[in-house]
Amino acid sequence: MDWIARGAAVLLLVATTACGSAVATPGTAPGPGATPGATVPGAGATPGVDTGADGPGVDTAHQQPASAGKALAALAALPVKGRAPKTGYSRDQFGPAWSDVDHNGCDTRNDVLRRDLTSVALKPGTHDCVVLSGILSDPYTAASINFQRGNATSTAVQIDHVVALSDAWQKGAQQLSPDRRLSFANDPLNLLAVDGPTNQAKSDGDAATWLPPNKSFRCAYVARQISVKSTYGLWVTQAEHDAMARVLAGCPDTVAPAGPPATSPAPAAQQPAPAQQAAQPAAPAQVPEAPAPAPPPAAGVYYANCTAVRAAGAAPIRAGQPGYSGKLDRDGDGVGCE
């Protein structure tokens, strides 16, 4: 009987070992979205770009991080409300255009151009900030566009707010603080370098009224809008929600990209209180001089078009400068007659 007991023990040990080996082995496939660099079916990789995780030409500007959640789940969590009035909206509500919110010494527009273009040439003496030229693989049209900085050429590539500022204003941004709106307008998650004319056609449309002509990018585009609205506590209209759901129905595993939001402006440094000094005898009172008269206000400046702006040597003209108007700023980025 002892040999029977010993045989049973051996069989039990073998069975236990076999079960244990099936628990986990190196190389076991992780759950959806857990592998960094994994591509999402229908997420819209730009044609001609190698989407291999380690290969050359990885489309880092449009890559969706593995840690992000499913876009459909994030969409379900967004509030659905009606569009608020546009009353009070202006570009100024979102702070100065293309501010250096991350304090790297470069404005946001040039930061995005450096991120999204390839074969970039930078202007000497600008601390590698100002982009002079480059090539854009446009996500909206799938076209390759040569960018050349200049008054007549810069608008070929524009920086699009994926969730338009006006759309955001009507869907919750009115309640954000000025600093939060400034961060929204400069958040890299909400910015893409795109084809200029296509950006103009989009205007301030949401997913219910406009989607990229490049259908292979629509899943990634809608997922990015959902992520931006989730990050900043904005809502969607019912029509917008339904349009997003229709797009994602064809790519249900698409993840909502996540990224660090733009840094808020640094608070002004507080100066230490001056050391108290011993009281000095009061100086005799002096008769104050009459203040100098204020200079007369400058006459209103008006430019009929960008030709007039350039003739006056005022190009490019920025929001807040005398003579600036929306008709001079075709891409609505706060910088006219580029």
Coordinates of C-alpha atoms in Angstrom, one line a residue:
M1 CA 0.0 0.0 0.0
D2 CA 2.9 2.4 0.6
W3 CA 4.0 2.1 -3.0
I4 CA 0.4 3.1 -4.1
A5 CA 0.5 6.1 -1.8
R6 CA 3.9 7.2 -3.1
G7 CA 2.6 6.8 -6.7
A8 CA -0.4 8.9 -6.0
A9 CA 1.8 11.7 -4.6
V10 CA 4.0 11.7 -7.7
L11 CA 0.9 12.0 -9.9
L12 CA -0.4 14.8 -7.8
L13 CA 2.9 16.7 -8.0
V14 CA 3.0 16.3 -11.8
A15 CA -0.5 17.6 -12.2
T16 CA 0.2 20.6 -10.0
T17 CA 3.3 21.5 -11.9
A18 CA 1.4 21.3 -15.2
C19 CA -1.4 23.6 -14.0
G20 CA 1.1 26.1 -12.7
S21 CA 2.9 26.5 -16.0
A22 CA -0.3 27.7 -17.7
V23 CA -0.8 30.7 -15.4
A24 CA 1.5 33.1 -17.2
T25 CA 4.4 33.0 -19.5
P26 CA 6.6 35.7 -21.0
G27 CA 5.0 36.8 -24.3
T28 CA 1.4 36.1 -23.2
A29 CA -0.7 38.6 -25.2
P30 CA -1.9 41.5 -22.9
G31 CA -5.4 42.9 -23.0
P32 CA -6.5 45.4 -25.6
G33 CA -4.6 48.7 -25.6
A34 CA -1.9 47.4 -23.2
T35 CA 1.0 47.2 -25.7
P36 CA 2.7 50.6 -26.3
G37 CA 2.8 51.4 -30.0
A38 CA 0.0 49.0 -30.9
T39 CA -2.1 50.2 -33.8
V40 CA -5.8 50.5 -33.5
P41 CA -7.9 49.2 -36.4
G42 CA -9.5 52.1 -38.2
A43 CA -7.7 54.7 -36.1
G44 CA -6.5 56.4 -39.3
A45 CA -2.8 55.9 -39.7
T46 CA -1.5 58.4 -42.2
P47 CA -0.8 56.7 -45.5
G48 CA 2.9 56.2 -46.2
V49 CA 3.8 56.3 -42.5
D50 CA 5.4 53.2 -41.0
T51 CA 3.3 52.4 -37.9
G52 CA 5.7 49.8 -36.5
A53 CA 6.4 50.4 -32.8
D54 CA 10.1 50.8 -33.3
G55 CA 10.5 51.3 -37.0
P56 CA 11.4 54.6 -38.7
G57 CA 8.7 57.1 -39.5
V58 CA 6.5 56.4 -36.5
D59 CA 3.6 58.9 -36.6
T60 CA 4.1 60.2 -33.0
A61 CA 1.9 63.2 -33.5
H62 CA -1.2 61.0 -34.0
Q63 CA -0.1 58.0 -31.9
Q64 CA -2.6 56.9 -29.3
P65 CA -1.0 56.0 -25.9
A66 CA -1.6 52.5 -24.7
S67 CA -2.7 53.7 -21.3
A68 CA -5.7 55.5 -22.7
G69 CA -9.3 54.2 -22.3
K70 CA -11.7 53.2 -25.0
A71 CA -13.2 56.2 -26.8
L72 CA -16.7 54.7 -26.8
A73 CA -16.6 54.5 -23.0
A74 CA -15.3 58.0 -22.7
L75 CA -18.1 59.2 -25.1
A76 CA -20.7 57.5 -22.9
A77 CA -19.5 59.5 -19.9
L78 CA -19.7 62.9 -21.6
P79 CA -22.8 65.0 -20.7
V80 CA -25.3 65.6 -23.5
K81 CA -26.8 69.0 -23.5
G82 CA -28.0 71.7 -25.9
R83 CA -25.6 74.3 -27.4
A84 CA -25.3 77.4 -25.2
P85 CA -25.5 80.9 -26.9
K86 CA -22.4 82.2 -28.5
T87 CA -22.9 85.5 -26.7
G88 CA -19.6 87.0 -25.5
Y89 CA -17.3 84.8 -27.5
S90 CA -14.1 86.2 -29.0
R91 CA -10.7 84.7 -29.6
D92 CA -9.5 86.9 -26.7
Q93 CA -11.5 84.8 -24.2
F94 CA -8.8 82.1 -24.7
G95 CA -5.9 84.4 -24.1
P96 CA -3.1 85.7 -26.4
A97 CA -2.8 83.5 -29.5
W98 CA -0.1 80.9 -29.4
S99 CA 1.3 81.7 -26.0
D100 CA 4.4 80.0 -24.7
V101 CA 2.4 78.2 -21.9
D102 CA 5.0 75.5 -21.4
H103 CA 7.8 78.1 -20.9
N104 CA 10.2 76.5 -23.4
G105 CA 10.9 79.8 -25.1
C106 CA 8.9 79.0 -28.2
D107 CA 5.3 79.9 -29.1
T108 CA 2.7 77.1 -29.4
R109 CA 2.3 77.4 -33.2
N110 CA 6.0 76.7 -33.8
D111 CA 6.0 73.9 -31.2
V112 CA 3.2 72.1 -33.1
L113 CA 4.9 72.7 -36.5
R114 CA 8.1 71.1 -35.1
R115 CA 6.2 68.2 -33.8
D116 CA 4.0 67.5 -36.8
L117 CA 6.4 68.3 -39.7
T118 CA 9.3 66.3 -41.0
S119 CA 12.5 67.6 -42.7
V120 CA 12.2 70.7 -40.6
A121 CA 14.4 73.7 -41.2
L122 CA 14.7 76.2 -38.3
K123 CA 15.5 79.9 -38.5
P124 CA 19.0 80.6 -37.1
G125 CA 19.2 82.8 -34.0
T126 CA 15.7 81.8 -32.7
H127 CA 16.9 79.1 -30.3
D128 CA 15.5 76.4 -32.6
C129 CA 12.0 77.9 -32.3
V130 CA 10.9 79.4 -35.7
V131 CA 10.1 76.8 -38.3
L132 CA 11.1 78.0 -41.8
S133 CA 10.1 74.9 -43.8
G134 CA 9.1 71.3 -43.6
I135 CA 6.8 68.6 -44.9
L136 CA 3.4 67.7 -43.5
S137 CA 1.7 64.3 -43.9
D138 CA -1.7 65.9 -43.6
P139 CA -4.1 63.7 -41.5
Y140 CA -7.2 65.5 -42.8
T141 CA -6.6 64.8 -46.5
A142 CA -3.8 62.2 -46.5
A143 CA -1.8 64.6 -48.8
S144 CA 1.8 65.6 -48.5
I145 CA 2.2 69.3 -48.1
N146 CA 5.4 71.4 -48.4
F147 CA 5.4 74.1 -45.7
Q148 CA 7.3 77.3 -46.4
R149 CA 7.2 80.2 -44.0
G150 CA 6.2 83.5 -45.6
N151 CA 3.4 86.0 -45.9
A152 CA 2.0 84.3 -49.0
T153 CA 2.8 80.7 -48.1
S154 CA 2.4 80.1 -44.3
T155 CA -1.4 79.5 -44.6
A156 CA -0.8 76.3 -46.6
V157 CA -0.3 74.6 -43.3
Q158 CA -2.5 75.8 -40.4
I159 CA -2.8 74.7 -36.7
D160 CA -6.3 73.4 -36.1
H161 CA -8.0 73.3 -32.7
V162 CA -9.5 69.8 -33.0
V163 CA -12.3 71.0 -30.7
A164 CA -12.8 74.5 -32.1
L165 CA -12.6 77.4 -29.6
S166 CA -16.1 78.7 -30.6
D167 CA -17.5 75.2 -30.2
A168 CA -15.9 74.8 -26.8
W169 CA -17.3 78.2 -25.7
Q170 CA -20.8 77.0 -26.5
K171 CA -20.4 73.7 -24.7
G172 CA -18.9 74.6 -21.3
A173 CA -15.8 76.7 -21.8
Q174 CA -17.6 79.8 -20.6
Q175 CA -17.5 78.4 -17.1
L176 CA -13.7 77.7 -17.2
S177 CA -11.3 80.1 -15.6
P178 CA -9.2 82.4 -18.0
D179 CA -6.1 80.3 -17.2
R180 CA -7.9 77.1 -18.0
R181 CA -9.1 78.5 -21.3
L182 CA -5.6 79.6 -22.1
S183 CA -4.4 76.0 -21.5
F184 CA -7.2 74.6 -23.6
A185 CA -6.2 76.8 -26.6
N186 CA -2.6 75.7 -26.3
D187 CA -3.0 72.1 -25.3
P188 CA -1.0 69.9 -27.8
L189 CA -3.8 67.2 -27.4
N190 CA -6.2 69.7 -29.0
L191 CA -3.8 70.9 -31.8
L192 CA -2.8 69.4 -35.2
A193 CA -0.9 70.9 -38.1
V194 CA -3.2 70.4 -41.1
D195 CA -4.0 71.5 -44.6
G196 CA -5.0 75.2 -44.6
P197 CA -8.0 75.2 -47.0
T198 CA -9.4 72.1 -45.3
N199 CA -9.1 73.8 -41.9
Q200 CA -11.0 76.8 -43.3
A201 CA -13.7 74.5 -44.5
K202 CA -14.1 73.0 -41.1
S203 CA -14.4 76.4 -39.4
D204 CA -15.9 75.8 -35.9
G205 CA -17.9 72.7 -36.9
D206 CA -18.3 69.7 -34.6
A207 CA -18.5 66.0 -35.5
A208 CA -22.2 66.4 -36.5
T209 CA -21.3 69.0 -39.2
W210 CA -17.8 68.2 -40.3
L211 CA -15.4 65.2 -40.4
P212 CA -12.0 64.9 -42.2
P213 CA -12.2 64.0 -45.9
N214 CA -9.6 61.3 -45.1
K215 CA -12.0 58.6 -43.8
S216 CA -9.2 56.5 -42.4
F217 CA -8.5 59.3 -39.9
R218 CA -12.0 59.8 -38.7
C219 CA -11.8 57.3 -35.8
A220 CA -8.7 58.9 -34.4
Y221 CA -10.1 62.4 -35.0
V222 CA -13.4 61.7 -33.1
A223 CA -11.5 59.9 -30.3
R224 CA -9.2 63.0 -29.9
Q225 CA -12.3 65.3 -29.7
I226 CA -13.8 63.0 -27.0
S227 CA -10.5 63.1 -25.0
V228 CA -10.3 66.9 -25.2
K229 CA -13.9 67.3 -24.1
S230 CA -13.4 64.9 -21.2
T231 CA -10.2 66.6 -20.1
Y232 CA -11.8 70.0 -19.9
G233 CA -15.3 69.1 -18.7
L234 CA -17.1 70.1 -21.9
W235 CA -20.3 68.5 -23.2
V236 CA -21.6 67.3 -26.5
T237 CA -24.9 67.9 -28.2
Q238 CA -27.2 64.9 -29.1
A239 CA -26.4 65.2 -32.8
E240 CA -22.7 65.4 -32.0
H241 CA -22.9 62.4 -29.7
D242 CA -24.7 60.4 -32.3
A243 CA -22.2 61.3 -35.1
M244 CA -19.3 60.3 -32.9
A245 CA -21.0 57.0 -32.0
R246 CA -21.6 56.2 -35.7
V247 CA -17.9 56.8 -36.5
L248 CA -16.7 54.6 -33.6
A249 CA -19.2 51.8 -34.4
G250 CA -16.8 50.8 -37.2
C251 CA -13.7 50.9 -34.9
P252 CA -15.0 50.1 -31.4
D253 CA -11.5 49.4 -30.0
T254 CA -10.2 52.9 -30.7
V255 CA -8.7 54.5 -27.6
A256 CA -9.1 58.1 -26.6
P257 CA -5.6 59.6 -26.7
A258 CA -4.3 61.0 -23.4
G259 CA -1.6 63.5 -22.9
P260 CA -0.4 66.1 -20.3
P261 CA -2.5 69.2 -20.7
A262 CA -0.7 72.5 -21.5
T263 CA 0.9 74.1 -18.6
S264 CA -0.9 77.1 -17.1
P265 CA 0.9 80.4 -17.0
A266 CA 3.5 80.7 -14.3
P267 CA 2.3 82.9 -11.4
A268 CA 4.2 86.1 -10.9
A269 CA 7.1 85.7 -8.5
Q270 CA 6.4 87.2 -5.1
Q271 CA 9.0 89.7 -3.9
P272 CA 10.1 89.4 -0.3
A273 CA 8.9 92.2 2.0
P274 CA 11.6 94.8 2.5
A275 CA 13.4 94.8 5.8
Q276 CA 12.1 97.4 8.2
Q277 CA 14.4 100.3 8.8
A278 CA 14.6 102.6 11.8
A279 CA 12.2 105.5 11.5
Q280 CA 13.8 108.6 9.9
P281 CA 12.8 112.2 10.7
A282 CA 10.1 113.3 8.4
A283 CA 11.4 115.3 5.4
P284 CA 9.8 118.7 4.8
A285 CA 6.8 118.4 2.6
Q286 CA 7.5 119.1 -1.1
V287 CA 5.1 120.7 -3.4
P288 CA 4.3 118.2 -6.1
E289 CA 4.9 119.1 -9.7
A290 CA 2.0 119.4 -12.0
P291 CA 1.6 116.1 -14.0
A292 CA 2.5 116.1 -17.6
P293 CA -0.5 116.2 -19.9
A294 CA -1.5 112.9 -21.3
P295 CA -0.7 112.3 -24.9
P296 CA -3.6 112.6 -27.3
P297 CA -5.2 109.2 -28.2
A298 CA -3.9 107.7 -31.4
A299 CA -6.2 107.9 -34.3
G300 CA -8.0 104.7 -35.2
V301 CA -6.0 102.5 -37.4
Y302 CA -7.7 100.6 -40.2
Y303 CA -6.4 98.3 -42.9
A304 CA -8.6 97.3 -45.8
N305 CA -6.5 94.2 -46.5
C306 CA -3.2 92.5 -46.0
T307 CA -1.7 94.4 -48.8
A308 CA -2.3 97.6 -46.8
V309 CA -0.9 96.0 -43.7
R310 CA 2.3 95.0 -45.5
A311 CA 2.6 98.4 -47.1
A312 CA 2.5 99.9 -43.6
G313 CA 5.2 97.5 -42.4
A314 CA 2.8 96.1 -39.8
A315 CA 2.7 92.4 -41.0
P316 CA 2.3 90.1 -39.4
I317 CA -0.4 91.8 -37.3
R318 CA -1.6 90.2 -34.1
A319 CA -4.8 90.3 -32.1
G320 CA -4.8 93.4 -29.9
Q321 CA -2.6 95.5 -32.1
P322 CA -4.1 98.6 -33.7
G323 CA -5.7 97.8 -37.0
Y324 CA -6.2 94.0 -36.4
S325 CA -9.5 92.6 -37.5
G326 CA -10.8 89.1 -38.2
K327 CA -10.8 89.6 -41.9
L328 CA -7.0 89.8 -41.9
D329 CA -6.7 86.6 -40.0
R330 CA -8.1 83.9 -42.2
D331 CA -7.1 80.9 -40.1
G332 CA -8.4 82.6 -36.9
D333 CA -5.2 81.9 -35.0
G334 CA -4.8 85.5 -33.8
V335 CA -2.0 86.3 -36.2
G336 CA -3.0 88.1 -39.4
C337 CA -1.3 88.6 -42.7
E338 CA 1.4 86.0 -42.0

